[in-house]
Amino acid sequence: MNALIISAVWGVIMMFSGIVLKQKHAIRNLAVAGLILLLLANGLEMSGTMFFKVDTKGMIEFDRFALLFDSIIFASAILYLLLSARDMEKVGSNYAEYLALIFFILCGVVLVASFKSLLILFLGIEIISIPLYILTGSDKRNLKSNEASLKYLLLGAFSTGLMLMGIALIYGATGSFMNANIDVFKEPPSALLITGMTLLMFSMAFKTSVAPFHFWAPDVYDGAPVVFSSFMMTIVKGAAFIAFIRLFDEAFGSLAPKWQLWMAILTAATLFIGNITAVFQQSVKRMMAYSSIAHAGFMMLAVYAMNTDAKEGILLYIAAYCLATIGIFAVLGKMSDYTFDGFNGFAKSQPLLAATITIFLLSLAGIPLTAGFLSKFYMLKAVIDTHHNLWLVIFAVLMAAVSIYYYFRLIQAMYFKEGTVKEIHITPVFKWTMMILAAFIIILGIYPNLLLYWLYF
Amino acid sequence: MIPVLFIVIPMITGLAVFFFKNERSVKLLALFSSLATLVVALLGLTLLNDNNNVQYSANWLGFLGSRISLKVDGMGQVLCLLTSISYPAIFIATWKNQYQKAGNFFGLMLLSQAGLMGVFVAMDALLFYFFWEMVLIPVYFLSSQWGGEKRIRATMKFFIYTFLGSVLMLVGIIYLYSQTPDHSFSIESFYNLNKILPGKTQNWVFWLFFAAFAVKMPIFPFHTWQPDLYEQANTPTTMVLSGVMVKMGVFACIRWLLPVVSIASFQWGDVVTSLAVIGILYASLLAIQQDDLKRLVAYSSIAHIGLMCATIFSETTVGLQGVMIQMFNHGINVLGLWIVVEMIEKTCGTRKISELGGLAQKAPSLAIFAMIIGLASVALPLTNAFIGEFMMLNGIFSSSITHYNIVFTVLAAVSIILAAIYILTMIRKVFFGSSNTVTSNAQDIQWSQKLVLSVIVILILWLGIYPDSMLNLTHGLSESIIKKSDVLPLLMKH
């Protein structure tokens, strides 16, 4: 509850900060301060200190899972702002508003992470989506950005419609919006309930860019300004997955035999399309967009398996994926040329950044000693523990091997190809934050307990 | 403590070396580090060879059932000794080589050593997988950054092949782990699985593991990355690849495959042995055709490894022991061959056999060393490889688990004749006859190569004449592995 209220209030403060504060760096510092406050307040809630007592009639519940996820998200958001907040200045003149929208999105993220009622889920998803439509189109003079925004809005509205329809059908079938009440039904489940569940599955698959509902993702991620696509691909996608897991665990857990095979098929399709298409990209930004679809496929393994390992693992996965992607996009935002060739000779001019990017790429590829490996390990272990559909595991690792190709292509460009990279301006804060990100990835890759410990104590 | 030192010494110095700019100090530090590891290895074999020192265990991922559990057993001793001899030998033999960014080169070399040592001493499946991959990353950078023109492509091929194999093995490891009653990755729990897992399950788990090992060894038809990479990578990297790294696959078959899924190893034994034997003949015939010295050695390496693989699946104590010591022998022999090839290329500027000739007149000591090492590769009696290959062929012949032991033995033994053809032809064409324009200005080798080659020759002769010193190390372990993978009681139980 702490984080929910503070993030909403801080969003409003940020909106007015643009009038009061004239200097950009003051606004930026205010936003970082707000996020640190959020992280602290959330940490205090984990240890039992609540600032606000609100009776939500059981519609929102802040359990360990949600709180830990919120902490991961806030920590990632701090690092994200430290790395990329300067680049937001380049997007347009409404600096304070962009940051305010980010706080509103975080408010929505907190909601979807802890919903106990479908109404809250819907509310959270909408609170996340609407600011995102704006941020996607924030580069107003860029046609691609406008196109991406419109595409996202139209398709997003469509999927929201599906979701509402699904919720309505489920209400018709069970007479309740509460997760716990939906899960109690008379055998056999009514067609109404199954249809509603399927519609919800489709709309959540849309929000998480799972194939075959992924078509918007590459265009939107590619069209949006780099700073915001980074935010969308990491923090927002993580939140959507947490909602997906919570929904199908709490509301449709007993229906698992009905949806499990479908989830397996969606997972396999996402892995295939994401990885295979990423191989053919010439732009690093677009490659990362497809890689984000590929990672959605891996996270879908958790939705499919839906056991303790899956829930622990998805948190680790989101942390690992967010850290690595935020780092790569932070550098991408500084580059003028997004193609692979644009990175030729990068290691010579920026050895430190090249080394950190290499660590991020190794983590995304799932090489041991990085967080990316252990998170993939958890996903595979979760699926193997279900003792069904083991082909999915084999398929997933084959696709992981494909991903080596496009991640290592960037490493090859940076280290082994000759070329000159335009001078890019790097502040010491940027350098240190990148090193902290890399250190986090390696530490989590050796001791994941440092994170998962908080799930139980 | 010894296994920890094996990993920690190269790892720490490897990381430190990255920050050194001066090439000379980089080389000295790397050499010092590798010599320190060698001293530890020798102490571990002699003075400190007791149970407390060769084991180490600590908590790691307790909730997953994985521990940092390291142990140097007989086979581990042999391979750690090979690794710790190879690195200083490589550093000394290539002492004069100039590198761009020497700090990175030697740092990556030492990191690969740390990973290799880890693979050989890990007694926990997850840890084993960690080290298995940890070797791959430094080697990827080593062979992409330094080497021939087509190195990037060749390295990528190698990397994707091996990574694909490794992740399949990862699935196998997680599956076996989920089947262990105590949910543990420890090697004991994996060995106990043998009695629990039904043959049908073992049959497909076997291929998940064997995919990784077959690519690494490499076994026909998974070998296509190897000649390209050996040709393109620079010689020190190739020495690591063929001297030590290919042993990972052979080693892993013995430790992680045979005693873990023995029913499947028995069932698939004939298939794998056939592939290995095909590989032996195919690679030997190709080696005869090669004009490039590096490719010749690469194909000969495939043939030698194929024989080891065939022997493993014949499951006899004597054969297994032969494989263990042959891993060491092949390691130092191939190291010697690479040094010879490197020297020829350095002094004549070409690796083409057709362009060389009469080198013995200009470089007599190189010729002598090349001759001895060449004869050792042919497994001439009184050289180390003779002992190993004799024991391996004996193992295949006396195997009781296959009906085709005589066929396999005869075909595998043909490889020795073929080896004699390609090695001796190569030596004749390169070193004898009259010298030509390419070789007329050749120079003989220098003290550093002489030193390393003499050590190798001493080892060749010593192990050829008095192999007991090595056999004693591996006897107990071979017996216990054969006992664990005895399928008869398991089949009766199911």
PDB file of C-alpha atoms in Angstrom, chain A residues 39-263:
ATOM      1  CA  LEU A  39      11.972   1.662  -2.734  1.00  0.00           C
ATOM      2  CA  LEU A  40      12.466   2.496   0.937  1.00  0.00           C
ATOM      3  CA  ALA A  41       8.748   2.644   1.655  1.00  0.00           C
ATOM      4  CA  ASN A  42       8.274  -0.669  -0.076  1.00  0.00           C
ATOM      5  CA  GLY A  43      11.172  -2.143   1.871  1.00  0.00           C
ATOM      6  CA  LEU A  44       9.597  -0.941   5.102  1.00  0.00           C
ATOM      7  CA  GLU A  45       6.312  -2.570   4.115  1.00  0.00           C
ATOM      8  CA  MET A  46       8.175  -5.828   3.617  1.00  0.00           C
ATOM      9  CA  SER A  47       9.396  -5.606   7.187  1.00  0.00           C
ATOM     10  CA  GLY A  48       5.906  -4.806   8.430  1.00  0.00           C
ATOM     11  CA  THR A  49       5.714  -1.010   8.601  1.00  0.00           C
ATOM     12  CA  MET A  50       2.622   0.350   6.855  1.00  0.00           C
ATOM     13  CA  PHE A  51       2.191   4.070   6.437  1.00  0.00           C
ATOM     14  CA  PHE A  52      -1.389   3.916   5.244  1.00  0.00           C
ATOM     15  CA  LYS A  53      -4.249   1.758   6.371  1.00  0.00           C
ATOM     16  CA  VAL A  54      -6.839   1.477   3.619  1.00  0.00           C
ATOM     17  CA  ASP A  55      -9.617  -1.063   3.599  1.00  0.00           C
ATOM     18  CA  THR A  56      -9.659  -2.427   0.066  1.00  0.00           C
ATOM     19  CA  LYS A  57     -12.352  -5.043   0.801  1.00  0.00           C
ATOM     20  CA  GLY A  58      -9.805  -7.699  -0.063  1.00  0.00           C
ATOM     21  CA  MET A  59      -9.457  -6.481  -3.642  1.00  0.00           C
ATOM     22  CA  ILE A  60      -5.758  -5.715  -3.254  1.00  0.00           C
ATOM     23  CA  GLU A  61      -3.367  -7.742  -1.189  1.00  0.00           C
ATOM     24  CA  PHE A  62       0.294  -6.999  -0.793  1.00  0.00           C
ATOM     25  CA  ASP A  63       1.860 -10.402  -0.283  1.00  0.00           C
ATOM     26  CA  ARG A  64       5.583 -11.145  -0.294  1.00  0.00           C
ATOM     27  CA  PHE A  65       5.545 -12.021  -3.949  1.00  0.00           C
ATOM     28  CA  ALA A  66       4.030  -8.691  -4.967  1.00  0.00           C
ATOM     29  CA  LEU A  67       6.203  -6.677  -2.606  1.00  0.00           C
ATOM     30  CA  LEU A  68       9.395  -8.331  -3.745  1.00  0.00           C
ATOM     31  CA  PHE A  69       8.419  -7.776  -7.339  1.00  0.00           C
ATOM     32  CA  ASP A  70       7.714  -4.102  -6.590  1.00  0.00           C
ATOM     33  CA  SER A  71      11.140  -3.765  -5.006  1.00  0.00           C
ATOM     34  CA  ILE A  72      12.792  -5.276  -8.070  1.00  0.00           C
ATOM     35  CA  ILE A  73      10.880  -2.896 -10.278  1.00  0.00           C
ATOM     36  CA  PHE A  74      11.720   0.177  -8.218  1.00  0.00           C
ATOM     37  CA  ALA A  75      15.387  -0.744  -8.069  1.00  0.00           C
ATOM     38  CA  SER A  76      15.429  -1.276 -11.838  1.00  0.00           C
ATOM     39  CA  ALA A  77      13.608   2.017 -12.323  1.00  0.00           C
ATOM     40  CA  ILE A  78      16.212   3.864 -10.246  1.00  0.00           C
ATOM     41  CA  LEU A  79      18.997   2.423 -12.357  1.00  0.00           C
ATOM     42  CA  TYR A  80      16.977   3.168 -15.462  1.00  0.00           C
ATOM     43  CA  LEU A  81      16.565   6.821 -14.522  1.00  0.00           C
ATOM     44  CA  LEU A  82      20.212   7.192 -13.556  1.00  0.00           C
ATOM     45  CA  LEU A  83      21.225   5.869 -16.965  1.00  0.00           C
ATOM     46  CA  SER A  84      18.582   7.222 -19.279  1.00  0.00           C
ATOM     47  CA  ALA A  85      16.915  10.247 -17.668  1.00  0.00           C
ATOM     48  CA  ARG A  86      19.246  12.615 -19.520  1.00  0.00           C
ATOM     49  CA  ASP A  87      18.274  11.112 -22.840  1.00  0.00           C
ATOM     50  CA  MET A  88      14.631  11.932 -22.184  1.00  0.00           C
ATOM     51  CA  GLU A  89      15.537  15.604 -22.624  1.00  0.00           C
ATOM     52  CA  LYS A  90      16.263  14.873 -26.265  1.00  0.00           C
ATOM     53  CA  VAL A  91      12.799  13.429 -26.882  1.00  0.00           C
ATOM     54  CA  GLY A  92      10.758  16.573 -26.399  1.00  0.00           C
ATOM     55  CA  SER A  93      10.196  19.590 -24.234  1.00  0.00           C
ATOM     56  CA  ASN A  94       7.808  18.072 -21.683  1.00  0.00           C
ATOM     57  CA  TYR A  95      10.462  16.646 -19.410  1.00  0.00           C
ATOM     58  CA  ALA A  96       8.565  16.769 -16.134  1.00  0.00           C
ATOM     59  CA  GLU A  97       5.492  15.220 -17.734  1.00  0.00           C
ATOM     60  CA  TYR A  98       7.414  12.225 -19.039  1.00  0.00           C
ATOM     61  CA  LEU A  99       8.677  11.524 -15.558  1.00  0.00           C
ATOM     62  CA  ALA A 100       5.215  12.031 -14.108  1.00  0.00           C
ATOM     63  CA  LEU A 101       3.819   9.489 -16.573  1.00  0.00           C
ATOM     64  CA  ILE A 102       6.508   7.046 -15.521  1.00  0.00           C
ATOM     65  CA  PHE A 103       5.373   7.385 -11.921  1.00  0.00           C
ATOM     66  CA  PHE A 104       1.774   6.773 -12.947  1.00  0.00           C
ATOM     67  CA  ILE A 105       2.873   3.658 -14.809  1.00  0.00           C
ATOM     68  CA  LEU A 106       4.648   2.480 -11.677  1.00  0.00           C
ATOM     69  CA  CYS A 107       1.409   3.021  -9.778  1.00  0.00           C
ATOM     70  CA  GLY A 108      -0.312   0.750 -12.285  1.00  0.00           C
ATOM     71  CA  VAL A 109       2.503  -1.776 -11.968  1.00  0.00           C
ATOM     72  CA  VAL A 110       1.955  -1.932  -8.216  1.00  0.00           C
ATOM     73  CA  LEU A 111      -1.744  -2.501  -8.796  1.00  0.00           C
ATOM     74  CA  VAL A 112      -1.389  -5.348 -11.275  1.00  0.00           C
ATOM     75  CA  ALA A 113       1.206  -7.021  -9.087  1.00  0.00           C
ATOM     76  CA  SER A 114      -1.160  -7.296  -6.157  1.00  0.00           C
ATOM     77  CA  PHE A 115      -4.683  -7.573  -7.523  1.00  0.00           C
ATOM     78  CA  LYS A 116      -7.147  -9.954  -5.952  1.00  0.00           C
ATOM     79  CA  SER A 117     -10.060  -8.840  -8.077  1.00  0.00           C
ATOM     80  CA  LEU A 118     -10.354  -8.667 -11.830  1.00  0.00           C
ATOM     81  CA  LEU A 119     -11.512  -5.071 -11.550  1.00  0.00           C
ATOM     82  CA  ILE A 120      -8.182  -4.062 -10.055  1.00  0.00           C
ATOM     83  CA  LEU A 121      -6.396  -5.985 -12.773  1.00  0.00           C
ATOM     84  CA  PHE A 122      -8.299  -4.067 -15.411  1.00  0.00           C
ATOM     85  CA  LEU A 123      -7.650  -0.782 -13.635  1.00  0.00           C
ATOM     86  CA  GLY A 124      -3.959  -1.498 -13.326  1.00  0.00           C
ATOM     87  CA  ILE A 125      -3.559  -2.548 -16.934  1.00  0.00           C
ATOM     88  CA  GLU A 126      -5.291   0.619 -18.102  1.00  0.00           C
ATOM     89  CA  ILE A 127      -3.234   2.831 -15.794  1.00  0.00           C
ATOM     90  CA  ILE A 128      -0.139   1.306 -17.331  1.00  0.00           C
ATOM     91  CA  SER A 129      -1.351   1.411 -20.921  1.00  0.00           C
ATOM     92  CA  ILE A 130      -2.628   4.954 -21.307  1.00  0.00           C
ATOM     93  CA  PRO A 131       0.588   6.716 -20.236  1.00  0.00           C
ATOM     94  CA  LEU A 132       2.445   4.283 -22.479  1.00  0.00           C
ATOM     95  CA  TYR A 133       0.446   5.344 -25.537  1.00  0.00           C
ATOM     96  CA  ILE A 134       1.536   8.898 -24.792  1.00  0.00           C
ATOM     97  CA  LEU A 135       5.158   8.038 -24.171  1.00  0.00           C
ATOM     98  CA  THR A 136       5.337   5.996 -27.373  1.00  0.00           C
ATOM     99  CA  GLY A 137       4.222   8.979 -29.381  1.00  0.00           C
ATOM    100  CA  SER A 138       6.202  11.507 -27.383  1.00  0.00           C
ATOM    101  CA  ASP A 139       8.649  12.154 -30.206  1.00  0.00           C
ATOM    102  CA  LYS A 140       5.988  14.189 -31.939  1.00  0.00           C
ATOM    103  CA  ARG A 141       7.948  15.224 -34.995  1.00  0.00           C
ATOM    104  CA  ASN A 142       9.020  11.673 -35.784  1.00  0.00           C
ATOM    105  CA  LEU A 143       6.611   9.877 -38.079  1.00  0.00           C
ATOM    106  CA  LYS A 144       7.701   6.445 -36.865  1.00  0.00           C
ATOM    107  CA  SER A 145       6.963   7.378 -33.308  1.00  0.00           C
ATOM    108  CA  ASN A 146       3.496   8.610 -34.250  1.00  0.00           C
ATOM    109  CA  GLU A 147       2.777   5.482 -36.216  1.00  0.00           C
ATOM    110  CA  ALA A 148       3.939   3.304 -33.333  1.00  0.00           C
ATOM    111  CA  SER A 149       1.754   5.203 -30.917  1.00  0.00           C
ATOM    112  CA  LEU A 150      -1.340   4.918 -33.077  1.00  0.00           C
ATOM    113  CA  LYS A 151      -0.739   1.241 -33.707  1.00  0.00           C
ATOM    114  CA  TYR A 152      -0.227   0.601 -30.040  1.00  0.00           C
ATOM    115  CA  LEU A 153      -3.335   2.559 -29.119  1.00  0.00           C
ATOM    116  CA  LEU A 154      -5.601   0.786 -31.601  1.00  0.00           C
ATOM    117  CA  LEU A 155      -4.385  -2.704 -30.865  1.00  0.00           C
ATOM    118  CA  GLY A 156      -4.145  -1.986 -27.148  1.00  0.00           C
ATOM    119  CA  ALA A 157      -7.714  -0.748 -27.087  1.00  0.00           C
ATOM    120  CA  PHE A 158      -8.777  -3.877 -28.914  1.00  0.00           C
ATOM    121  CA  SER A 159      -7.091  -6.133 -26.406  1.00  0.00           C
ATOM    122  CA  THR A 160      -8.552  -4.121 -23.562  1.00  0.00           C
ATOM    123  CA  GLY A 161     -11.933  -4.771 -25.129  1.00  0.00           C
ATOM    124  CA  LEU A 162     -11.213  -8.489 -25.150  1.00  0.00           C
ATOM    125  CA  MET A 163     -10.222  -8.306 -21.546  1.00  0.00           C
ATOM    126  CA  LEU A 164     -13.386  -6.509 -20.487  1.00  0.00           C
ATOM    127  CA  MET A 165     -15.481  -8.972 -22.437  1.00  0.00           C
ATOM    128  CA  GLY A 166     -13.688 -11.813 -20.706  1.00  0.00           C
ATOM    129  CA  ILE A 167     -14.201 -10.299 -17.286  1.00  0.00           C
ATOM    130  CA  ALA A 168     -17.869  -9.777 -18.025  1.00  0.00           C
ATOM    131  CA  LEU A 169     -18.328 -13.379 -19.132  1.00  0.00           C
ATOM    132  CA  ILE A 170     -16.553 -14.624 -16.050  1.00  0.00           C
ATOM    133  CA  TYR A 171     -18.768 -12.470 -13.893  1.00  0.00           C
ATOM    134  CA  GLY A 172     -21.721 -13.977 -15.646  1.00  0.00           C
ATOM    135  CA  ALA A 173     -20.458 -17.480 -14.966  1.00  0.00           C
ATOM    136  CA  THR A 174     -19.412 -17.074 -11.345  1.00  0.00           C
ATOM    137  CA  GLY A 175     -21.130 -13.948 -10.073  1.00  0.00           C
ATOM    138  CA  SER A 176     -17.891 -12.518  -8.719  1.00  0.00           C
ATOM    139  CA  PHE A 177     -14.821 -10.544  -9.682  1.00  0.00           C
ATOM    140  CA  MET A 178     -12.688 -11.972  -6.893  1.00  0.00           C
ATOM    141  CA  ASN A 179      -9.923 -14.366  -7.901  1.00  0.00           C
ATOM    142  CA  ALA A 180     -10.685 -16.727  -5.062  1.00  0.00           C
ATOM    143  CA  ASN A 181     -14.377 -16.990  -5.941  1.00  0.00           C
ATOM    144  CA  ILE A 182     -13.714 -17.623  -9.608  1.00  0.00           C
ATOM    145  CA  ASP A 183     -11.519 -20.557  -8.797  1.00  0.00           C
ATOM    146  CA  VAL A 184     -14.388 -22.342  -7.032  1.00  0.00           C
ATOM    147  CA  PHE A 185     -16.706 -23.720  -9.679  1.00  0.00           C
ATOM    148  CA  LYS A 186     -18.855 -26.764 -10.209  1.00  0.00           C
ATOM    149  CA  GLU A 187     -17.494 -29.482 -12.459  1.00  0.00           C
ATOM    150  CA  PRO A 188     -17.683 -29.362 -15.403  1.00  0.00           C
ATOM    151  CA  PRO A 189     -16.802 -25.671 -15.827  1.00  0.00           C
ATOM    152  CA  SER A 190     -19.401 -23.754 -17.812  1.00  0.00           C
ATOM    153  CA  ALA A 191     -18.705 -22.697 -21.369  1.00  0.00           C
ATOM    154  CA  LEU A 192     -19.082 -19.098 -20.240  1.00  0.00           C
ATOM    155  CA  LEU A 193     -16.218 -19.444 -17.800  1.00  0.00           C
ATOM    156  CA  ILE A 194     -13.972 -21.162 -20.323  1.00  0.00           C
ATOM    157  CA  THR A 195     -14.684 -18.502 -22.946  1.00  0.00           C
ATOM    158  CA  GLY A 196     -13.992 -15.744 -20.456  1.00  0.00           C
ATOM    159  CA  MET A 197     -10.761 -17.373 -19.436  1.00  0.00           C
ATOM    160  CA  THR A 198      -9.684 -17.740 -23.052  1.00  0.00           C
ATOM    161  CA  LEU A 199     -10.396 -14.081 -23.758  1.00  0.00           C
ATOM    162  CA  LEU A 200      -8.353 -13.084 -20.713  1.00  0.00           C
ATOM    163  CA  MET A 201      -5.565 -15.351 -21.878  1.00  0.00           C
ATOM    164  CA  PHE A 202      -5.550 -13.633 -25.269  1.00  0.00           C
ATOM    165  CA  SER A 203      -5.535 -10.149 -23.852  1.00  0.00           C
ATOM    166  CA  MET A 204      -2.772 -10.948 -21.374  1.00  0.00           C
ATOM    167  CA  ALA A 205      -0.824 -12.583 -24.185  1.00  0.00           C
ATOM    168  CA  PHE A 206      -1.209  -9.328 -26.069  1.00  0.00           C
ATOM    169  CA  LYS A 207       0.102  -7.264 -23.165  1.00  0.00           C
ATOM    170  CA  THR A 208       3.077  -9.565 -22.719  1.00  0.00           C
ATOM    171  CA  SER A 209       3.747  -9.671 -26.494  1.00  0.00           C
ATOM    172  CA  VAL A 210       3.309 -13.406 -26.708  1.00  0.00           C
ATOM    173  CA  ALA A 211       2.919 -14.872 -30.183  1.00  0.00           C
ATOM    174  CA  PRO A 212       0.607 -14.820 -32.110  1.00  0.00           C
ATOM    175  CA  PHE A 213      -0.394 -11.550 -30.405  1.00  0.00           C
ATOM    176  CA  HIS A 214       3.052 -10.025 -30.748  1.00  0.00           C
ATOM    177  CA  PHE A 215       2.729  -8.173 -34.025  1.00  0.00           C
ATOM    178  CA  TRP A 216       2.524  -4.758 -32.441  1.00  0.00           C
ATOM    179  CA  ALA A 217       5.647  -5.262 -30.345  1.00  0.00           C
ATOM    180  CA  PRO A 218       8.562  -4.899 -32.789  1.00  0.00           C
ATOM    181  CA  ASP A 219       7.031  -1.859 -34.481  1.00  0.00           C
ATOM    182  CA  VAL A 220       6.175  -0.163 -31.224  1.00  0.00           C
ATOM    183  CA  TYR A 221       9.497  -0.926 -29.572  1.00  0.00           C
ATOM    184  CA  ASP A 222      11.298   0.175 -32.697  1.00  0.00           C
ATOM    185  CA  GLY A 223       9.223   3.288 -33.269  1.00  0.00           C
ATOM    186  CA  ALA A 224       9.121   4.609 -29.726  1.00  0.00           C
ATOM    187  CA  PRO A 225      12.014   6.747 -28.500  1.00  0.00           C
ATOM    188  CA  VAL A 226      14.811   4.475 -27.216  1.00  0.00           C
ATOM    189  CA  VAL A 227      14.424   5.578 -23.608  1.00  0.00           C
ATOM    190  CA  PHE A 228      10.784   4.643 -23.506  1.00  0.00           C
ATOM    191  CA  SER A 229      11.015   1.400 -25.437  1.00  0.00           C
ATOM    192  CA  SER A 230      13.580   0.321 -22.868  1.00  0.00           C
ATOM    193  CA  PHE A 231      11.046   1.063 -20.125  1.00  0.00           C
ATOM    194  CA  MET A 232       8.251  -0.738 -21.963  1.00  0.00           C
ATOM    195  CA  MET A 233      10.291  -3.826 -22.703  1.00  0.00           C
ATOM    196  CA  THR A 234      11.515  -4.285 -19.163  1.00  0.00           C
ATOM    197  CA  ILE A 235       9.441  -2.893 -16.341  1.00  0.00           C
ATOM    198  CA  VAL A 236       6.065  -2.924 -18.060  1.00  0.00           C
ATOM    199  CA  LYS A 237       6.582  -6.366 -19.539  1.00  0.00           C
ATOM    200  CA  GLY A 238       7.634  -7.686 -16.144  1.00  0.00           C
ATOM    201  CA  ALA A 239       4.492  -6.304 -14.581  1.00  0.00           C
ATOM    202  CA  ALA A 240       2.318  -7.831 -17.276  1.00  0.00           C
ATOM    203  CA  PHE A 241       3.908 -11.214 -16.624  1.00  0.00           C
ATOM    204  CA  ILE A 242       3.356 -10.964 -12.897  1.00  0.00           C
ATOM    205  CA  ALA A 243      -0.292 -10.204 -13.578  1.00  0.00           C
ATOM    206  CA  PHE A 244      -0.477 -13.106 -16.008  1.00  0.00           C
ATOM    207  CA  ILE A 245       0.946 -15.498 -13.426  1.00  0.00           C
ATOM    208  CA  ARG A 246      -1.247 -14.227 -10.628  1.00  0.00           C
ATOM    209  CA  LEU A 247      -4.366 -14.393 -12.763  1.00  0.00           C
ATOM    210  CA  PHE A 248      -3.857 -17.925 -13.954  1.00  0.00           C
ATOM    211  CA  ASP A 249      -2.609 -19.119 -10.591  1.00  0.00           C
ATOM    212  CA  GLU A 250      -5.288 -17.657  -8.372  1.00  0.00           C
ATOM    213  CA  ALA A 251      -8.329 -17.313 -10.590  1.00  0.00           C
ATOM    214  CA  PHE A 252      -7.854 -20.179 -13.032  1.00  0.00           C
ATOM    215  CA  GLY A 253      -5.580 -22.507 -11.074  1.00  0.00           C
ATOM    216  CA  SER A 254      -8.144 -25.298 -10.981  1.00  0.00           C
ATOM    217  CA  LEU A 255      -8.763 -24.935 -14.699  1.00  0.00           C
ATOM    218  CA  ALA A 256      -5.093 -25.680 -15.407  1.00  0.00           C
ATOM    219  CA  PRO A 257      -5.795 -28.844 -17.448  1.00  0.00           C
ATOM    220  CA  LYS A 258      -7.891 -26.687 -19.788  1.00  0.00           C
ATOM    221  CA  TRP A 259      -5.283 -24.045 -20.467  1.00  0.00           C
ATOM    222  CA  GLN A 260      -1.941 -25.737 -19.950  1.00  0.00           C
ATOM    223  CA  LEU A 261      -1.577 -27.145 -23.437  1.00  0.00           C
ATOM    224  CA  TRP A 262      -2.584 -23.810 -24.952  1.00  0.00           C
ATOM    225  CA  MET A 263       0.046 -22.072 -22.879  1.00  0.00           C
TER     226      MET A 263
END
